[in-house]
């Protein structure tokens, strides 16, 4: 699974967050980029979504270790459905994504453990706002324009509902997103991504009101704080490990 990349390839994570998208791309290139069948498995969808999310929200800790990536896949906030994946399952998904050139691993003598990053924007030639919208749809399933604006703004600023609508329209034109039929009692239609095939119908409680925008924004802030706390805990563990190694090194000369 581990491969050591050249210095040029190791710089790739910083450059792969966005690219100009050609309007004449068509669905053929998207299907080819995603590999056989042109669809992600549910685990691949989660792993790729988490790599994208962490690359945008906590770039200082990106690329991710296997432990950090597994934790991100299993977190309870901003995830629908909530999963309980082990590291072996995540590695299998990474292998499948790497075969499609959607992920890479960075390793070397100066790194304690390998780290993983995505090439989603580069492979599909997506703009930053398109990446953020697709990432949120991968992590949380079908959402309205308002929900996407509130939730995806933690990754890329969305100034208005019109901006989100324009992004979804572009993605719909490339057959990466579809608008679902409006549900009874709902004022707005929801959008779903097509990277994992046609979305299944999602049963919702009748009469349940959609969250207010302020509620969604507070939830997004809480999710970012939770992610940062997890990263800080992991850094503390790494520092403790480095201190132990330093102590052992010093004892060799006593």
Coordinates of N, CA and C in Angstrom, one line a residue:
X1 N 0.8 -1.2 0.0 CA 0.0 0.0 0.0 C 0.9 1.2 0.0
X2 N 2.0 1.2 0.7 CA 2.8 2.4 0.9 C 3.7 2.5 -0.4
X3 N 3.8 3.7 -0.9 CA 4.7 4.0 -2.0 C 5.4 5.3 -1.7
X4 N 6.7 5.4 -2.0 CA 7.4 6.7 -1.7 C 7.4 7.5 -3.0
X5 N 6.9 8.7 -3.0 CA 6.8 9.5 -4.1 C 8.0 10.4 -4.2
X6 N 8.3 10.9 -5.4 CA 9.3 11.8 -5.7 C 9.0 13.2 -5.0
X7 N 10.0 14.1 -4.8 CA 9.7 15.4 -4.2 C 8.6 16.1 -4.9
X8 N 8.6 16.0 -6.3 CA 7.6 16.8 -7.0 C 6.2 16.2 -6.7
X9 N 6.1 14.9 -6.6 CA 4.8 14.3 -6.3 C 4.3 14.7 -4.9
X10 N 5.3 14.8 -4.0 CA 4.9 15.1 -2.6 C 4.3 16.5 -2.4
X11 N 4.6 17.4 -3.4 CA 4.0 18.7 -3.3 C 2.6 18.7 -3.9
X12 N 2.1 17.6 -4.4 CA 0.8 17.6 -5.1 C -0.3 18.0 -4.2
X13 N -0.4 17.6 -2.9 CA -1.6 18.0 -2.1 C -1.9 19.5 -2.1
X14 N -0.9 20.3 -2.1 CA -1.1 21.7 -2.0 C -1.7 22.3 -3.4
X15 N -1.4 21.5 -4.4 CA -1.8 22.0 -5.7 C -3.1 21.4 -6.2
X16 N -3.7 20.4 -5.6 CA -4.8 19.7 -6.1 C -6.2 20.1 -5.6
X17 N -6.3 21.3 -5.0 CA -7.6 21.6 -4.4 C -8.6 22.2 -5.4
X18 N -8.1 22.7 -6.6 CA -9.1 23.2 -7.5 C -8.4 23.4 -8.9
X19 N -9.2 23.4 -10.0 CA -8.7 23.5 -11.3 C -9.8 24.0 -12.2
X20 N -9.5 24.6 -13.3 CA -10.5 25.1 -14.2 C -11.2 24.0 -14.8
X21 N -12.6 24.1 -14.8 CA -13.4 23.0 -15.4 C -13.9 23.4 -16.8
X22 N -13.6 22.5 -17.8 CA -14.1 22.7 -19.1 C -15.5 22.5 -19.2
X23 N -16.2 23.3 -19.9 CA -17.7 23.1 -20.1 C -18.1 22.0 -21.0
X24 N -17.1 21.5 -21.8 CA -17.4 20.5 -22.8 C -16.9 19.1 -22.3
X25 N -16.7 19.0 -21.0 CA -16.2 17.7 -20.4 C -17.0 16.5 -20.8
X26 N -18.3 16.6 -20.4 CA -19.2 15.5 -20.7 C -19.1 14.4 -19.6
X27 N -20.1 13.5 -19.7 CA -20.1 12.4 -18.7 C -19.1 11.3 -19.0
X28 N -18.6 11.2 -20.2 CA -17.7 10.1 -20.5 C -16.4 10.2 -19.7
X29 N -15.9 11.4 -19.6 CA -14.6 11.6 -18.9 C -14.8 11.3 -17.4
X30 N -15.9 11.8 -16.8 CA -16.2 11.5 -15.4 C -16.2 10.0 -15.1
X31 N -16.9 9.2 -16.0 CA -17.1 7.8 -15.8 C -15.7 7.1 -15.9
X32 N -14.9 7.6 -16.9 CA -13.6 7.0 -17.0 C -12.7 7.3 -15.8
X33 N -12.8 8.5 -15.3 CA -11.9 8.9 -14.2 C -12.2 8.1 -12.9
X34 N -13.5 7.7 -12.7 CA -13.9 7.0 -11.6 C -13.7 5.5 -11.7
X35 N -13.2 5.1 -12.8 CA -12.8 3.7 -12.9 C -14.0 2.8 -13.4
X36 N -13.8 1.5 -13.3 CA -14.8 0.5 -13.8 C -16.2 0.8 -13.3
X37 N -17.2 1.0 -14.1 CA -18.5 1.2 -13.7 C -18.8 2.7 -13.4
X38 N -17.7 3.5 -13.3 CA -17.9 4.9 -13.0 C -18.6 5.2 -11.7
X39 N -18.5 4.4 -10.7 CA -19.2 4.6 -9.5 C -18.3 4.3 -8.3
X40 N -18.4 5.0 -7.2 CA -17.7 4.8 -6.0 C -18.6 3.8 -5.1
X41 N -17.9 3.0 -4.3 CA -18.6 2.2 -3.3 C -18.9 3.1 -2.2
X42 N -19.8 2.7 -1.3 CA -20.1 3.6 -0.1 C -18.9 3.9 0.8
X43 N -18.0 3.0 0.9 CA -16.8 3.2 1.7 C -15.8 4.2 1.0
X44 N -15.7 3.9 -0.3 CA -14.8 4.8 -1.1 C -15.4 6.3 -1.1
X45 N -16.7 6.4 -1.1 CA -17.4 7.7 -1.1 C -17.0 8.4 0.2
X46 N -17.1 7.7 1.3 CA -16.8 8.3 2.6 C -15.3 8.6 2.8
X47 N -14.4 7.7 2.4 CA -13.0 8.0 2.5 C -12.6 9.2 1.6
X48 N -13.1 9.3 0.4 CA -12.8 10.4 -0.5 C -13.3 11.7 0.1
X49 N -14.6 11.6 0.5 CA -15.2 12.8 1.1 C -14.4 13.4 2.3
X50 N -13.9 12.5 3.2 CA -13.2 12.9 4.3 C -11.8 13.5 4.0
X51 N -11.2 12.9 3.0 CA -9.9 13.5 2.5 C -10.1 14.9 2.0
X52 N -11.2 15.1 1.2 CA -11.5 16.4 0.7 C -11.8 17.4 1.8
X53 N -12.7 17.0 2.7 CA -13.1 17.8 3.8 C -11.9 18.3 4.7
X54 N -11.1 17.4 5.1 CA -9.9 17.7 6.0 C -8.9 18.6 5.2
X55 N -8.7 18.3 3.9 CA -7.8 19.1 3.2 C -8.2 20.6 3.1
X56 N -9.5 20.8 3.2 CA -10.0 22.2 3.1 C -10.2 22.8 4.4
X57 N -10.7 22.1 5.4 CA -11.0 22.7 6.7 C -9.8 22.7 7.7
X58 N -8.9 21.7 7.6 CA -7.7 21.7 8.5 C -6.5 21.4 7.6
X59 N -6.1 22.3 6.7 CA -5.0 22.0 5.8 C -3.6 21.8 6.6
X60 N -3.5 22.4 7.8 CA -2.3 22.3 8.5 C -2.0 20.8 9.0
X61 N -3.0 20.0 9.0 CA -2.9 18.6 9.4 C -3.0 17.6 8.2
X62 N -3.0 18.2 7.0 CA -3.2 17.4 5.8 C -1.9 17.3 5.0
X63 N -1.6 16.2 4.3 CA -2.3 14.9 4.2 C -2.5 14.2 5.5
X64 N -3.4 13.2 5.5 CA -3.9 12.5 6.7 C -3.2 11.2 6.9
X65 N -2.9 10.9 8.2 CA -2.5 9.5 8.5 C -3.7 8.6 8.4
X66 N -3.4 7.3 8.4 CA -4.5 6.3 8.3 C -5.4 6.4 9.5
X67 N -4.8 6.6 10.7 CA -5.5 6.8 11.9 C -6.5 8.0 11.9
X68 N -5.9 9.1 11.4 CA -6.7 10.3 11.3 C -7.9 10.2 10.3
X69 N -7.6 9.5 9.2 CA -8.6 9.3 8.2 C -9.7 8.4 8.7
X70 N -9.3 7.3 9.4 CA -10.3 6.4 9.9 C -11.2 7.1 10.9
X71 N -10.6 7.9 11.8 CA -11.4 8.7 12.7 C -12.3 9.7 12.0
X72 N -11.9 10.3 11.0 CA -12.8 11.2 10.2 C -13.9 10.5 9.6
X73 N -13.7 9.3 9.1 CA -14.7 8.5 8.5 C -15.8 8.1 9.5
X74 N -15.4 7.9 10.7 CA -16.3 7.4 11.7 C -16.9 8.5 12.6
X75 N -16.5 9.8 12.4 CA -17.1 10.8 13.3 C -18.6 10.9 13.2
X76 N -19.2 11.3 14.2 CA -20.7 11.3 14.3 C -21.3 12.6 13.7
X77 N -20.5 13.7 13.8 CA -21.0 15.0 13.3 C -20.8 15.1 11.8
X78 N -21.7 15.7 11.1 CA -21.6 16.0 9.7 C -21.4 14.7 8.8
X79 N -22.1 13.6 9.3 CA -22.0 12.4 8.6 C -23.4 11.7 8.5
X80 N -23.7 11.3 7.3 CA -25.0 10.6 7.1 C -24.8 9.6 6.0
X81 N -24.8 8.2 6.3 CA -25.0 7.7 7.6 C -23.7 7.7 8.5
X82 N -23.9 7.5 9.8 CA -22.7 7.3 10.7 C -22.2 5.9 10.5
X83 N -20.9 5.8 10.2 CA -20.3 4.5 10.0 C -19.3 4.1 11.1
X84 N -18.9 2.8 11.1 CA -17.9 2.3 12.1 C -16.9 1.5 11.3
X85 N -16.0 2.1 10.6 CA -15.1 1.4 9.8 C -13.8 1.1 10.5
X86 N -13.1 0.0 10.2 CA -11.8 -0.3 10.8 C -10.8 0.1 9.7
X87 N -9.5 0.1 10.2 CA -8.4 0.6 9.3 C -8.3 -0.3 8.1
X88 N -8.5 -1.6 8.2 CA -8.3 -2.5 7.0 C -9.3 -2.1 5.9
X89 N -10.6 -1.8 6.3 CA -11.6 -1.4 5.4 C -11.2 -0.1 4.7
X90 N -10.7 0.8 5.5 CA -10.3 2.1 4.9 C -9.1 1.9 3.9
X91 N -8.2 1.0 4.3 CA -7.1 0.8 3.3 C -7.6 0.2 2.0
X92 N -8.5 -0.7 2.1 CA -9.1 -1.3 0.9 C -9.7 -0.2 0.0
X93 N -10.4 0.7 0.6 CA -11.0 1.8 -0.1 C -10.0 2.7 -0.7
X94 N -8.9 3.0 0.0 CA -7.8 3.8 -0.5 C -7.1 3.1 -1.7
X95 N -7.0 1.8 -1.6 CA -6.4 1.0 -2.8 C -7.3 1.2 -4.0
X96 N -8.6 1.1 -3.8 CA -9.5 1.3 -4.9 C -9.5 2.7 -5.5
X97 N -9.4 3.7 -4.6 CA -9.3 5.1 -5.1 C -8.0 5.4 -5.8
X98 N -6.9 4.8 -5.3 CA -5.6 5.0 -5.9 C -5.6 4.4 -7.3
X99 N -6.2 3.2 -7.4 CA -6.3 2.6 -8.8 C -6.9 3.5 -9.8
X100 N -7.8 4.4 -9.3 CA -8.5 5.3 -10.2 C -7.8 6.7 -10.2
X101 N -6.6 6.7 -9.6 CA -5.8 7.9 -9.5 C -6.5 9.1 -8.7
X102 N -7.4 8.7 -7.8 CA -8.1 9.7 -7.0 C -7.4 10.0 -5.7
X103 N -6.5 9.1 -5.3 CA -5.8 9.3 -4.1 C -4.3 8.9 -4.3
X104 N -3.4 9.5 -3.4 CA -2.0 9.1 -3.4 C -1.6 9.0 -2.0
X105 N -0.4 8.3 -1.8 CA 0.2 8.2 -0.4 C 1.6 8.8 -0.5
X106 N 1.9 9.6 0.6 CA 3.2 10.2 0.7 C 3.9 9.5 1.9
X107 N 5.2 9.0 1.6 CA 6.0 8.3 2.6 C 7.4 8.7 2.4
X108 N 8.2 8.5 3.4 CA 9.7 8.8 3.3 C 10.4 8.6 4.6
X109 N 11.7 8.7 4.5 CA 12.5 8.5 5.7 C 12.2 9.5 6.8
X110 N 11.8 10.7 6.4 CA 11.6 11.7 7.4 C 10.2 11.8 7.9
X111 N 9.4 10.7 7.6 CA 8.0 10.7 8.1 C 7.8 9.4 8.9
X112 N 7.1 9.6 10.0 CA 6.9 8.5 11.0 C 5.9 7.5 10.4
X113 N 4.9 8.0 9.7 CA 3.9 7.1 9.1 C 3.5 7.7 7.7
X114 N 3.0 6.8 6.8 CA 2.5 7.4 5.5 C 1.3 8.3 5.7
X115 N 1.1 9.2 4.8 CA 0.0 10.1 4.8 C -0.7 10.1 3.4
X116 N -2.0 10.3 3.5 CA -2.8 10.1 2.3 C -3.5 11.5 1.9
X117 N -3.6 11.7 0.6 CA -4.2 12.9 0.0 C -5.0 12.5 -1.2
X118 N -5.9 13.4 -1.6 CA -6.8 13.1 -2.8 C -6.3 14.0 -4.0
X119 N -6.7 13.5 -5.1 CA -6.5 14.3 -6.4 C -7.8 14.5 -7.1
X120 N -8.9 14.6 -6.3 CA -10.3 14.7 -6.9 C -10.4 15.9 -7.8
X121 N -10.0 17.0 -7.3 CA -10.2 18.2 -8.1 C -9.4 18.2 -9.4
X122 N -8.2 17.7 -9.3 CA -7.3 17.6 -10.5 C -7.8 16.6 -11.5
X123 N -8.3 15.4 -11.0 CA -8.7 14.4 -12.0 C -10.0 14.8 -12.7
X124 N -10.9 15.4 -12.0 CA -12.2 15.8 -12.6 C -12.3 17.2 -13.0
X125 N -11.2 18.0 -12.8 CA -11.1 19.4 -13.3 C -12.2 20.2 -12.7
X126 N -12.2 20.3 -11.4 CA -13.3 21.0 -10.6 C -12.8 22.3 -10.0
X127 N -13.7 23.3 -9.9 CA -13.4 24.5 -9.2 C -13.5 24.2 -7.7
X128 N -13.0 25.1 -6.9 CA -13.0 24.9 -5.4 C -14.5 24.8 -4.9
X129 N -15.4 25.7 -5.4 CA -16.8 25.6 -4.9 C -17.5 24.4 -5.4
X130 N -17.1 23.8 -6.5 CA -17.7 22.6 -7.0 C -17.2 21.4 -6.1
X131 N -15.9 21.4 -5.7 CA -15.4 20.4 -4.8 C -16.1 20.4 -3.5
X132 N -16.3 21.6 -2.9 CA -16.9 21.8 -1.6 C -18.3 21.2 -1.6
X133 N -19.1 21.6 -2.7 CA -20.5 21.1 -2.8 C -20.5 19.6 -2.9
X134 N -19.7 19.0 -3.8 CA -19.7 17.5 -3.9 C -19.3 16.8 -2.7
X135 N -18.3 17.4 -2.0 CA -17.8 16.8 -0.7 C -18.9 16.8 0.3
X136 N -19.7 17.9 0.5 CA -20.8 17.9 1.4 C -21.8 16.9 1.1
X137 N -22.1 16.7 -0.2 CA -23.1 15.7 -0.7 C -22.6 14.3 -0.4
X138 N -21.3 14.1 -0.5 CA -20.8 12.8 -0.3 C -20.8 12.4 1.2
X139 N -20.6 13.4 2.0 CA -20.5 13.1 3.5 C -21.9 13.1 4.1
X140 N -22.9 13.8 3.6 CA -24.1 14.0 4.3 C -25.4 13.6 3.5
X141 N -25.2 13.3 2.2 CA -26.3 12.8 1.4 C -27.1 14.0 0.8
X142 N -28.2 13.8 0.2 CA -29.0 14.8 -0.4 C -29.3 16.0 0.5
X143 N -29.2 17.2 -0.1 CA -29.5 18.4 0.7 C -30.1 19.5 -0.2
X144 N -30.7 20.5 0.4 CA -31.3 21.6 -0.3 C -30.2 22.6 -0.6
X145 N -30.5 23.6 -1.4 CA -29.5 24.7 -1.7 C -29.1 25.4 -0.4
X146 N -30.1 25.7 0.5 CA -29.8 26.4 1.7 C -29.0 25.6 2.6
X147 N -29.2 24.3 2.7 CA -28.4 23.4 3.6 C -27.0 23.4 3.1
X148 N -26.8 23.3 1.8 CA -25.5 23.2 1.2 C -24.7 24.5 1.5
X149 N -25.4 25.6 1.4 CA -24.7 26.9 1.6 C -24.2 27.0 3.0
X150 N -25.0 26.6 4.0 CA -24.6 26.7 5.4 C -23.5 25.7 5.7
X151 N -23.6 24.5 5.2 CA -22.7 23.4 5.6 C -21.4 23.5 4.8
X152 N -21.5 23.8 3.5 CA -20.2 23.7 2.7 C -19.4 25.0 2.8
X153 N -20.0 26.1 3.4 CA -19.2 27.3 3.6 C -18.0 27.2 4.5
X154 N -18.0 26.1 5.3 CA -16.8 25.9 6.2 C -15.6 25.5 5.3
X155 N -15.9 25.0 4.1 CA -14.8 24.6 3.2 C -14.4 25.7 2.2
X156 N -15.5 26.3 1.6 CA -15.3 27.4 0.6 C -16.4 28.4 0.8
X157 N -16.1 29.7 0.8 CA -17.2 30.7 1.1 C -18.2 30.6 0.0
X158 N -19.5 30.6 0.4 CA -20.6 30.8 -0.5 C -21.4 32.0 -0.1
X159 N -21.3 33.1 -0.9 CA -21.9 34.4 -0.5 C -23.4 34.4 -0.6
X160 N -24.0 33.5 -1.5 CA -25.5 33.6 -1.7 C -26.0 32.3 -2.1
X161 N -27.3 32.2 -2.0 CA -28.0 31.0 -2.5 C -27.8 30.8 -4.0
X162 N -27.8 32.0 -4.7 CA -27.6 32.0 -6.1 C -26.3 31.4 -6.5
X163 N -25.3 31.7 -5.8 CA -24.0 31.1 -6.1 C -24.0 29.6 -5.9
X164 N -24.6 29.1 -4.9 CA -24.7 27.6 -4.7 C -25.5 27.0 -5.9
X165 N -26.6 27.7 -6.2 CA -27.4 27.2 -7.3 C -26.7 27.1 -8.6
X166 N -25.8 28.1 -8.9 CA -25.0 28.1 -10.1 C -24.0 27.0 -10.1
X167 N -23.4 26.7 -9.0 CA -22.5 25.6 -8.8 C -23.2 24.3 -9.1
X168 N -24.4 24.1 -8.5 CA -25.1 22.9 -8.7 C -25.6 22.7 -10.2
X169 N -25.9 23.8 -10.8 CA -26.3 23.8 -12.2 C -25.1 23.3 -13.1
X170 N -23.9 23.8 -12.8 CA -22.7 23.4 -13.6 C -22.5 21.9 -13.4
X171 N -22.6 21.4 -12.1 CA -22.3 20.0 -11.8 C -23.4 19.1 -12.5
X172 N -24.7 19.7 -12.5 CA -25.7 18.9 -13.1 C -25.5 18.8 -14.6
X173 N -24.9 19.8 -15.2 CA -24.6 19.8 -16.6 C -23.5 18.8 -17.0
X174 N -22.7 18.5 -16.0 CA -21.6 17.5 -16.2 C -22.1 16.1 -15.7
X175 N -23.3 16.0 -15.3 CA -23.9 14.7 -14.8 C -23.2 14.2 -13.6
X176 N -22.8 15.1 -12.7 CA -22.2 14.8 -11.4 C -23.2 15.0 -10.3
X177 N -24.3 15.7 -10.6 CA -25.3 16.0 -9.6 C -26.7 15.9 -10.2
X178 N -27.7 15.6 -9.4 CA -29.0 15.5 -9.9 C -30.0 16.2 -8.9
X179 N -31.0 16.8 -9.4 CA -32.0 17.4 -8.5 C -33.1 16.4 -8.3
X180 N -33.4 16.1 -7.0 CA -34.4 15.1 -6.7 C -35.8 15.7 -6.7
X181 N -36.8 14.9 -6.8 CA -38.2 15.4 -6.8 C -38.5 16.0 -5.4
X182 N -39.2 17.1 -5.4 CA -39.5 17.7 -4.2 C -40.5 16.8 -3.4
X183 N -40.1 16.7 -2.1 CA -40.9 15.8 -1.2 C -42.2 16.5 -0.7
X184 N -43.2 15.8 -0.4 CA -44.4 16.4 0.1 C -44.1 17.2 1.4
X185 N -44.7 18.4 1.5 CA -44.5 19.2 2.7 C -43.2 20.0 2.7
X186 N -42.4 19.8 1.6 CA -41.1 20.5 1.5 C -41.2 21.6 0.5
X187 N -40.6 22.8 0.8 CA -40.7 23.9 -0.1 C -39.6 23.8 -1.2
X188 N -38.5 23.2 -0.8 CA -37.3 23.1 -1.7 C -37.0 21.7 -2.1
X189 N -36.4 21.6 -3.3 CA -35.9 20.3 -3.8 C -34.5 20.1 -3.2
X190 N -34.2 18.8 -3.1 CA -32.8 18.5 -2.7 C -32.0 18.0 -3.8
X191 N -30.7 18.1 -3.7 CA -29.7 17.7 -4.7 C -28.9 16.5 -4.2
X192 N -28.5 15.6 -5.1 CA -27.7 14.5 -4.7 C -26.6 14.3 -5.7
X193 N -25.4 13.8 -5.3 CA -24.3 13.6 -6.3 C -24.6 12.2 -6.9
X194 N -23.9 12.0 -8.1 CA -24.0 10.8 -8.9 C -22.7 10.0 -8.9
X195 N -21.8 10.3 -8.1 CA -20.5 9.6 -8.1 C -20.6 8.2 -7.6
X196 N -21.6 7.9 -6.9 CA -21.9 6.5 -6.4 C -23.1 5.9 -7.0
X197 N -23.5 6.4 -8.2 CA -24.7 5.9 -8.9 C -25.9 6.7 -8.5
X198 N -27.1 6.3 -9.0 CA -28.3 7.0 -8.7 C -28.6 6.9 -7.2
X199 N -29.0 8.0 -6.6 CA -29.3 8.0 -5.2 C -30.6 7.2 -4.9
X200 N -30.6 6.5 -3.7 CA -31.8 5.8 -3.3 C -32.7 6.8 -2.6
X201 N -34.0 6.5 -2.7 CA -35.0 7.3 -2.0 C -34.8 7.3 -0.5
X202 N -34.8 8.4 0.1 CA -34.5 8.5 1.5 C -35.8 8.9 2.3
X203 N -36.2 8.0 3.1 CA -37.4 8.2 3.9 C -37.2 9.2 5.0
X204 N -38.0 10.2 5.1 CA -37.9 11.2 6.1 C -39.3 11.3 6.8
X205 N -39.2 11.7 8.1 CA -40.4 11.8 8.9 C -41.3 12.9 8.3
X206 N -42.6 12.6 8.1 CA -43.5 13.5 7.5 C -43.7 14.7 8.4
X207 N -43.7 15.9 7.9 CA -44.0 17.1 8.7 C -42.8 17.6 9.4
X208 N -41.6 17.0 9.3 CA -40.4 17.5 9.9 C -39.9 18.7 9.2
X209 N -39.7 19.8 9.9 CA -39.3 21.1 9.4 C -37.8 21.1 9.1
X210 N -37.3 21.6 8.0 CA -35.9 21.7 7.8 C -35.2 22.7 8.8
X211 N -34.0 22.4 9.2 CA -33.3 23.3 10.2 C -33.2 24.7 9.7
X212 N -33.2 25.7 10.6 CA -33.0 27.1 10.3 C -31.6 27.3 9.9
X213 N -31.3 28.4 9.2 CA -29.9 28.6 8.7 C -29.0 28.8 9.9
X214 N -29.4 29.6 10.9 CA -28.6 29.8 12.1 C -28.2 28.5 12.8
X215 N -29.2 27.6 12.8 CA -28.9 26.2 13.4 C -27.8 25.5 12.6
X216 N -28.0 25.5 11.3 CA -27.0 24.9 10.5 C -25.6 25.5 10.6
X217 N -25.5 26.8 10.7 CA -24.2 27.4 10.9 C -23.6 27.1 12.2
X218 N -24.4 27.0 13.3 CA -23.8 26.6 14.6 C -23.3 25.2 14.5
X219 N -24.1 24.3 13.9 CA -23.7 22.9 13.8 C -22.3 22.8 13.0
X220 N -22.2 23.6 11.9 CA -21.0 23.6 11.1 C -19.8 24.0 12.0
X221 N -20.0 25.1 12.8 CA -18.9 25.5 13.7 C -18.5 24.5 14.7
X222 N -19.5 23.8 15.3 CA -19.3 22.7 16.2 C -18.5 21.6 15.6
X223 N -18.9 21.3 14.3 CA -18.2 20.2 13.6 C -16.7 20.5 13.4
X224 N -16.4 21.8 13.1 CA -15.0 22.2 12.9 C -14.3 22.1 14.2
X225 N -14.9 22.5 15.3 CA -14.2 22.5 16.6 C -13.9 21.0 17.0
X226 N -14.9 20.2 16.7 CA -14.7 18.7 17.0 C -13.5 18.2 16.2
X227 N -13.5 18.5 14.9 CA -12.4 18.0 14.1 C -11.0 18.5 14.6
X228 N -11.0 19.8 15.0 CA -9.7 20.4 15.5 C -9.3 19.7 16.8
X229 N -10.3 19.4 17.7 CA -9.9 18.8 18.9 C -9.3 17.4 18.7
X230 N -9.9 16.7 17.7 CA -9.3 15.4 17.3 C -7.9 15.4 16.8
X231 N -7.7 16.5 16.0 CA -6.3 16.6 15.4 C -5.3 17.0 16.5
X232 N -5.8 17.9 17.5 CA -4.9 18.2 18.6 C -4.5 17.0 19.4
X233 N -5.5 16.2 19.7 CA -5.2 15.0 20.5 C -4.2 14.1 19.8
X234 N -4.3 13.9 18.5 CA -3.4 13.1 17.7 C -2.0 13.7 17.8
X235 N -1.9 15.1 17.6 CA -0.6 15.7 17.7 C 0.1 15.5 19.1
X236 N -0.7 15.6 20.1 CA -0.2 15.3 21.4 C 0.4 13.9 21.6
X237 N -0.3 13.0 21.0 CA 0.3 11.6 21.0 C 1.6 11.5 20.2
X238 N 1.6 12.2 19.1 CA 2.9 12.2 18.3 C 4.0 12.9 19.0
X239 N 3.7 14.0 19.7 CA 4.8 14.7 20.4 C 5.3 13.8 21.6
X240 N 4.4 13.1 22.2 CA 4.8 12.2 23.3 C 5.7 11.1 22.8
X241 N 5.3 10.6 21.6 CA 6.2 9.5 21.0 C 7.5 10.0 20.6
X242 N 7.6 11.3 20.1 CA 8.9 11.9 19.7 C 9.7 12.1 21.0
X243 N 9.1 12.5 22.1 CA 9.8 12.8 23.3 C 10.4 11.4 23.8
X244 N 9.7 10.4 23.7 CA 10.2 9.1 24.1 C 11.4 8.6 23.3
X245 N 11.3 8.9 22.0 CA 12.4 8.5 21.1 C 13.6 9.3 21.4
X246 N 13.4 10.6 21.7 CA 14.5 11.5 22.1 C 15.2 11.1 23.4
X247 N 14.4 10.7 24.4 CA 14.9 10.2 25.6 C 15.8 8.9 25.4
X248 N 15.3 8.0 24.6 CA 16.0 6.8 24.3 C 17.3 7.1 23.6
X249 N 17.3 8.1 22.7 CA 18.5 8.5 22.0 C 19.5 9.0 22.9
X250 N 19.1 9.9 23.9 CA 20.0 10.5 24.8 C 20.6 9.4 25.7
X251 N 19.9 8.4 26.1 CA 20.4 7.4 27.0 C 21.5 6.6 26.4
X252 N 21.6 6.6 25.1 CA 22.6 5.8 24.4 C 24.0 6.5 24.7
X253 N 24.0 7.8 25.0 CA 25.3 8.5 25.2 C 25.6 8.8 26.7
X254 N 24.7 8.2 27.6 CA 25.0 8.4 29.0 C 25.9 7.4 29.5

